């Protein structure tokens, strides 16, 4: 991605998406522009209005951000170039002078609601919740008098003139959201030994063992799947594609051959990229599925085919 480029994120200013983008080197050299929605951010990249988009894809409490998964599976292809893991903690933001007893209406992103549901039931059982497009948008709506309070990052309060009535609100300790930096398709980054590969695969038909066949392409090559989940294709009930994150890089023989296996058995496969893992954790690779073993197996077959014999490796 070019330097001095424009990068967009799920806005408005003050979202966790912006905070995640600020952790990347692209933020130091690029222009950062908010988008009104995940779809708008991704479409800005597709149209060429932005070099990259930083959007949420997964949360440790609520699971997948389905809008992101579905947008990656449809429309013009995009690729993942980086990921960010951001610890999430919410503050209850209110206009100055508001007390907890004054709060009758609450807003925030739907994923935020899932992470503070028990706190709400215990402290604001009668408050009415209405979702906002983002947590920062919820803060803006509170500033404008539309709601009494919003769950957002404490830093959003400074942007919108709000006070943090309560901080560090989270039903689950160590809640984390995973964000991805998306760009138009291009050359993938070189392997780092701590990588992740993402793809979307469609099943040929709904028959017994169809999903097992897909999984076996990874399993027989010793590739660990970090995440796999089904999403409806929109083509009728029972029609699904599968969003997949796998350990390793597409240049690793085991991962590359698994992707080729998917391409053989699936009517459609969309490669979403290989990129460094945000946690820096290297894949645990069994000795029999290392690149060296794949190369030795290919050499053995070559010797068998051209008559040099099938001598065993020492």
Short mmCIF file of C-alpha atoms in Angstrom, two decimals:
data_model
loop_
_atom_site.label_atom_id
_atom_site.label_comp_id
_atom_site.label_asym_id
_atom_site.label_seq_id
_atom_site.Cartn_x
_atom_site.Cartn_y
_atom_site.Cartn_z
CA UNK A 1 0.00 0.00 0.00
CA UNK A 2 1.38 3.42 -0.91
CA UNK A 3 2.71 5.89 1.66
CA UNK A 4 0.74 9.08 2.28
CA UNK A 5 -2.41 7.19 1.30
CA UNK A 6 -5.92 7.56 2.67
CA UNK A 7 -7.14 4.97 5.17
CA UNK A 8 -10.71 4.71 6.33
CA UNK A 9 -12.30 3.07 9.36
CA UNK A 10 -15.69 2.50 10.93
CA UNK A 11 -16.51 5.96 12.22
CA UNK A 12 -17.21 8.56 13.34
CA UNK A 13 -14.13 9.72 15.22
CA UNK A 14 -13.70 8.07 18.59
CA UNK A 15 -14.48 4.45 17.67
CA UNK A 16 -12.46 1.45 18.71
CA UNK A 17 -11.79 0.97 14.98
CA UNK A 18 -9.98 4.30 14.91
CA UNK A 19 -8.05 3.34 18.05
CA UNK A 20 -7.01 0.06 16.41
CA UNK A 21 -5.93 1.82 13.22
CA UNK A 22 -3.81 4.22 15.26
CA UNK A 23 -1.66 1.25 16.36
CA UNK A 24 -0.53 0.51 12.79
CA UNK A 25 2.38 2.17 10.97
CA UNK A 26 -0.01 3.19 8.18
CA UNK A 27 -1.62 5.66 10.60
CA UNK A 28 1.64 7.59 10.95
CA UNK A 29 1.98 8.22 7.21
CA UNK A 30 -1.59 8.22 5.91
CA UNK A 31 -4.71 10.37 6.06
CA UNK A 32 -7.34 8.80 8.34
CA UNK A 33 -10.96 9.28 7.29
CA UNK A 34 -14.05 7.86 9.07
CA UNK A 35 -16.77 5.96 7.20
CA UNK A 36 -20.39 5.70 8.23
CA UNK A 37 -20.47 1.89 8.19
CA UNK A 38 -18.37 -1.21 7.60
CA UNK A 39 -19.87 -1.52 4.12
CA UNK A 40 -19.06 2.11 3.30
CA UNK A 41 -15.47 1.66 4.47
CA UNK A 42 -14.99 -1.43 2.30
CA UNK A 43 -16.66 0.20 -0.69
CA UNK A 44 -14.27 3.16 -0.37
CA UNK A 45 -11.40 0.74 -0.94
CA UNK A 46 -13.17 -0.97 -3.83
CA UNK A 47 -13.79 2.36 -5.55
CA UNK A 48 -10.24 3.61 -5.03
CA UNK A 49 -11.24 6.39 -2.62
CA UNK A 50 -9.10 4.75 0.08
CA UNK A 51 -6.01 2.58 0.03
CA UNK A 52 -7.19 0.57 3.02
CA UNK A 53 -10.02 0.10 5.48
CA UNK A 54 -9.72 -0.97 9.12
CA UNK A 55 -12.89 -2.77 10.24
CA UNK A 56 -13.87 -5.17 13.05
CA UNK A 57 -14.20 -8.84 12.11
CA UNK A 58 -14.42 -10.80 15.36
CA UNK A 59 -15.07 -10.28 19.06
CA UNK A 60 -14.08 -12.63 21.87
CA UNK A 61 -17.52 -12.29 23.50
CA UNK A 62 -20.03 -11.93 20.66
CA UNK A 63 -18.14 -13.77 17.92
CA UNK A 64 -18.05 -12.78 14.27
CA UNK A 65 -18.94 -9.37 12.88
CA UNK A 66 -21.21 -10.80 10.23
CA UNK A 67 -21.36 -7.66 8.09
CA UNK A 68 -17.61 -7.86 7.57
CA UNK A 69 -17.68 -11.60 6.80
CA UNK A 70 -20.51 -11.18 4.29
CA UNK A 71 -18.89 -8.19 2.57
CA UNK A 72 -15.63 -10.14 2.21
CA UNK A 73 -17.53 -12.99 0.55
CA UNK A 74 -19.42 -10.79 -1.92
CA UNK A 75 -18.77 -7.85 -4.20
CA UNK A 76 -15.41 -6.96 -5.65
CA UNK A 77 -12.64 -8.96 -3.92
CA UNK A 78 -10.62 -7.44 -1.09
CA UNK A 79 -7.66 -8.86 0.80
CA UNK A 80 -6.52 -8.78 4.42
CA UNK A 81 -3.04 -7.29 4.90
CA UNK A 82 -2.84 -6.88 8.67
CA UNK A 83 -4.78 -7.69 11.81
CA UNK A 84 -5.02 -5.90 15.15
CA UNK A 85 -6.13 -7.30 18.50
CA UNK A 86 -7.51 -4.54 20.73
CA UNK A 87 -8.58 -5.03 24.37
CA UNK A 88 -12.05 -3.57 24.81
CA UNK A 89 -13.41 -1.83 27.90
CA UNK A 90 -16.45 0.41 27.92
CA UNK A 91 -17.30 3.61 29.72
CA UNK A 92 -20.83 4.83 30.38
CA UNK A 93 -20.78 8.28 28.78
CA UNK A 94 -23.30 10.95 29.75
CA UNK A 95 -23.82 14.68 29.40
CA UNK A 96 -22.32 16.61 32.33
CA UNK A 97 -24.55 16.56 35.37
CA UNK A 98 -26.38 13.34 34.49
CA UNK A 99 -26.66 10.76 37.27
CA UNK A 100 -27.31 7.04 37.01
CA UNK A 101 -30.87 7.67 38.24
CA UNK A 102 -31.44 10.03 35.29
CA UNK A 103 -30.64 7.37 32.68
CA UNK A 104 -33.74 6.12 30.87
CA UNK A 105 -32.31 5.45 27.40
CA UNK A 106 -29.04 3.80 26.41
CA UNK A 107 -27.28 3.35 23.08
CA UNK A 108 -24.17 1.80 21.58
CA UNK A 109 -23.13 -0.72 18.94
CA UNK A 110 -25.00 -4.08 19.09
CA UNK A 111 -21.73 -5.87 19.88
CA UNK A 112 -21.23 -3.50 22.81
CA UNK A 113 -24.66 -4.45 24.14
CA UNK A 114 -23.62 -8.12 24.19
CA UNK A 115 -20.57 -7.24 26.28
CA UNK A 116 -22.41 -5.18 28.92
CA UNK A 117 -25.74 -7.03 29.06
CA UNK A 118 -25.35 -8.31 32.62
CA UNK A 119 -24.11 -4.93 33.86
CA UNK A 120 -27.16 -3.27 32.34
CA UNK A 121 -29.50 -5.78 33.95
CA UNK A 122 -27.91 -5.18 37.34
CA UNK A 123 -27.60 -1.37 37.27
CA UNK A 124 -30.06 -0.08 34.66
CA UNK A 125 -32.76 -2.76 34.46
CA UNK A 126 -35.45 -0.40 33.22
CA UNK A 127 -33.38 1.56 30.70
CA UNK A 128 -34.38 1.23 27.06
CA UNK A 129 -31.63 0.19 24.64
CA UNK A 130 -31.48 1.30 21.02
CA UNK A 131 -28.53 0.36 18.83
CA UNK A 132 -26.30 2.84 17.02
CA UNK A 133 -24.11 2.35 13.94
CA UNK A 134 -21.01 2.51 16.15
CA UNK A 135 -20.14 3.27 19.75
CA UNK A 136 -18.80 6.70 18.81
CA UNK A 137 -21.99 7.42 16.89
CA UNK A 138 -23.85 6.57 20.09
CA UNK A 139 -21.71 9.10 21.97
CA UNK A 140 -22.52 11.73 19.36
CA UNK A 141 -26.25 10.99 19.74
CA UNK A 142 -25.96 11.46 23.51
CA UNK A 143 -24.21 14.79 22.97
CA UNK A 144 -27.10 15.82 20.71
CA UNK A 145 -29.67 14.86 23.36
CA UNK A 146 -31.09 11.82 21.58
CA UNK A 147 -30.17 9.40 24.39
CA UNK A 148 -29.23 9.69 28.04
CA UNK A 149 -26.03 7.63 27.83
CA UNK A 150 -23.85 5.58 25.51
CA UNK A 151 -21.40 2.74 25.96
CA UNK A 152 -18.17 3.65 24.17
CA UNK A 153 -14.45 3.98 24.74
CA UNK A 154 -13.63 6.47 27.48
CA UNK A 155 -11.59 8.44 24.93
CA UNK A 156 -14.78 9.17 22.96
CA UNK A 157 -16.08 11.27 25.84
CA UNK A 158 -13.37 13.87 25.28
CA UNK A 159 -14.34 14.19 21.61
CA UNK A 160 -18.04 14.70 22.28
CA UNK A 161 -17.99 16.69 25.53
CA UNK A 162 -19.30 13.83 27.66
CA UNK A 163 -18.38 12.54 31.11
CA UNK A 164 -17.59 8.95 32.02
CA UNK A 165 -20.16 8.13 34.70
CA UNK A 166 -18.78 4.57 35.03
CA UNK A 167 -15.56 3.14 33.55
CA UNK A 168 -14.16 -0.32 32.89
CA UNK A 169 -17.55 -1.87 32.20
CA UNK A 170 -17.34 -5.39 30.79
CA UNK A 171 -19.26 -8.57 31.54
CA UNK A 172 -16.28 -10.68 30.44
CA UNK A 173 -12.73 -10.02 31.56
CA UNK A 174 -10.09 -9.60 28.84
CA UNK A 175 -12.66 -8.89 26.11
CA UNK A 176 -10.84 -8.38 22.81
CA UNK A 177 -11.90 -7.35 19.33
CA UNK A 178 -10.01 -8.40 16.23
CA UNK A 179 -9.76 -5.85 13.41
CA UNK A 180 -8.43 -6.33 9.88
CA UNK A 181 -6.84 -3.90 7.47
CA UNK A 182 -8.31 -4.48 4.02
CA UNK A 183 -6.98 -3.43 0.64
CA UNK A 184 -7.45 -4.24 -3.01
CA UNK A 185 -5.94 -7.57 -4.13
CA UNK A 186 -2.17 -7.51 -4.50
CA UNK A 187 1.00 -9.35 -3.60
CA UNK A 188 0.84 -10.88 -0.15
CA UNK A 189 3.43 -10.14 2.51
CA UNK A 190 6.41 -12.42 2.90
CA UNK A 191 6.01 -15.18 5.49
CA UNK A 192 7.08 -14.39 9.04
CA UNK A 193 6.69 -17.90 10.58
CA UNK A 194 3.78 -16.46 12.59
CA UNK A 195 1.12 -16.02 9.93
CA UNK A 196 -2.54 -16.54 9.25
CA UNK A 197 -4.32 -17.34 5.98
CA UNK A 198 -7.98 -16.51 5.33
CA UNK A 199 -10.37 -17.73 2.64
CA UNK A 200 -14.04 -18.25 1.85
CA UNK A 201 -15.18 -21.56 0.32
CA UNK A 202 -18.53 -22.61 -1.14
CA UNK A 203 -19.75 -26.21 -1.04
CA UNK A 204 -20.61 -27.93 -4.33
CA UNK A 205 -23.87 -29.26 -2.95
CA UNK A 206 -25.51 -30.12 0.34
CA UNK A 207 -24.77 -33.82 0.74
CA UNK A 208 -23.64 -36.06 3.62
CA UNK A 209 -19.97 -35.44 4.34
CA UNK A 210 -19.72 -32.24 2.26
CA UNK A 211 -18.30 -30.21 5.15
CA UNK A 212 -16.08 -33.13 6.17
CA UNK A 213 -14.56 -33.14 2.68
CA UNK A 214 -13.71 -29.46 3.06
CA UNK A 215 -12.19 -29.99 6.49
CA UNK A 216 -10.14 -32.96 5.35
CA UNK A 217 -8.24 -30.81 2.86
CA UNK A 218 -6.75 -29.03 5.86
CA UNK A 219 -6.56 -31.94 8.28
CA UNK A 220 -4.61 -34.37 6.07
CA UNK A 221 -1.95 -31.68 5.55
CA UNK A 222 -1.66 -30.85 9.23
CA UNK A 223 -3.06 -27.32 8.99
CA UNK A 224 -4.79 -26.02 12.10
CA UNK A 225 -8.00 -24.09 11.51
CA UNK A 226 -8.26 -21.15 13.91
CA UNK A 227 -11.82 -20.30 12.87
CA UNK A 228 -14.46 -21.70 10.53
CA UNK A 229 -18.06 -20.61 10.37
CA UNK A 230 -20.91 -20.81 7.93
CA UNK A 231 -22.67 -17.84 6.38
CA UNK A 232 -25.79 -17.96 4.18
CA UNK A 233 -25.08 -17.17 0.53
CA UNK A 234 -28.46 -15.50 -0.02
CA UNK A 235 -29.26 -18.05 -2.72
CA UNK A 236 -31.86 -19.97 -0.69
CA UNK A 237 -32.27 -21.83 2.57
CA UNK A 238 -29.52 -24.35 3.19
CA UNK A 239 -27.03 -22.60 0.89
CA UNK A 240 -23.87 -21.68 2.79
CA UNK A 241 -20.30 -20.59 2.34
CA UNK A 242 -17.60 -21.04 4.95
CA UNK A 243 -15.31 -18.30 6.26
CA UNK A 244 -11.97 -19.80 7.28
CA UNK A 245 -8.85 -18.65 9.17
CA UNK A 246 -5.95 -21.11 9.11
CA UNK A 247 -2.53 -21.13 10.73
CA UNK A 248 0.33 -20.55 8.34
CA UNK A 249 1.16 -18.75 5.11
CA UNK A 250 -0.01 -19.58 1.58
CA UNK A 251 3.62 -20.12 0.61
CA UNK A 252 3.90 -22.93 3.17
CA UNK A 253 3.52 -26.17 1.25
CA UNK A 254 0.92 -27.58 3.60
CA UNK A 255 -1.25 -24.42 3.40
CA UNK A 256 -0.80 -23.93 -0.34
CA UNK A 257 -1.76 -27.53 -1.09
CA UNK A 258 -4.79 -27.26 1.21
CA UNK A 259 -5.95 -24.19 -0.73
CA UNK A 260 -5.45 -26.06 -4.01
CA UNK A 261 -7.47 -28.94 -2.56
CA UNK A 262 -10.32 -26.56 -1.79
CA UNK A 263 -10.12 -25.19 -5.31
CA UNK A 264 -10.52 -28.72 -6.68
CA UNK A 265 -13.56 -29.71 -4.63
CA UNK A 266 -15.40 -26.39 -4.21
CA UNK A 267 -17.26 -24.51 -6.96
CA UNK A 268 -15.80 -21.25 -5.67
CA UNK A 269 -12.97 -20.24 -3.36
CA UNK A 270 -12.08 -16.66 -2.50
CA UNK A 271 -8.55 -16.16 -1.19
CA UNK A 272 -8.48 -13.35 1.39
CA UNK A 273 -4.74 -13.22 1.98
CA UNK A 274 -1.88 -14.36 4.20
CA UNK A 275 -0.70 -11.87 6.81
CA UNK A 276 1.21 -11.67 10.10
CA UNK A 277 -0.63 -12.82 13.20
CA UNK A 278 -1.20 -9.99 15.63
CA UNK A 279 -0.24 -12.19 18.59
CA UNK A 280 3.07 -13.16 16.95
CA UNK A 281 2.53 -16.82 17.84
CA UNK A 282 4.22 -19.23 15.44
CA UNK A 283 2.29 -22.22 14.15
CA UNK A 284 3.03 -25.58 15.70
CA UNK A 285 3.94 -27.77 12.72
CA UNK A 286 4.25 -31.54 13.01
CA UNK A 287 7.49 -32.91 11.58
CA UNK A 288 5.72 -34.93 8.88
CA UNK A 289 4.09 -31.84 7.31
CA UNK A 290 7.05 -29.47 7.15
CA UNK A 291 8.04 -27.98 3.79
CA UNK A 292 11.09 -30.28 3.84
CA UNK A 293 8.85 -33.35 4.05
CA UNK A 294 6.64 -32.12 1.20
CA UNK A 295 9.75 -31.54 -0.94
CA UNK A 296 11.11 -34.99 -0.09
CA UNK A 297 7.79 -36.60 -1.03
CA UNK A 298 7.76 -34.77 -4.38
CA UNK A 299 11.34 -35.89 -5.05
CA UNK A 300 10.45 -39.49 -4.19
CA UNK A 301 7.55 -39.47 -6.67
CA UNK A 302 9.78 -37.95 -9.35
CA UNK A 303 12.31 -40.75 -8.88
CA UNK A 304 9.55 -43.33 -9.12
CA UNK A 305 8.25 -41.82 -12.35
CA UNK A 306 11.59 -41.50 -14.17
CA UNK A 307 13.05 -44.83 -13.08
CA UNK A 308 15.65 -43.63 -10.60
CA UNK A 309 14.20 -45.88 -7.95
CA UNK A 310 12.34 -45.29 -4.74
CA UNK A 311 15.26 -45.10 -2.30
CA UNK A 312 14.29 -43.94 1.14
CA UNK A 313 15.55 -40.72 2.69
CA UNK A 314 18.15 -41.43 5.43
#
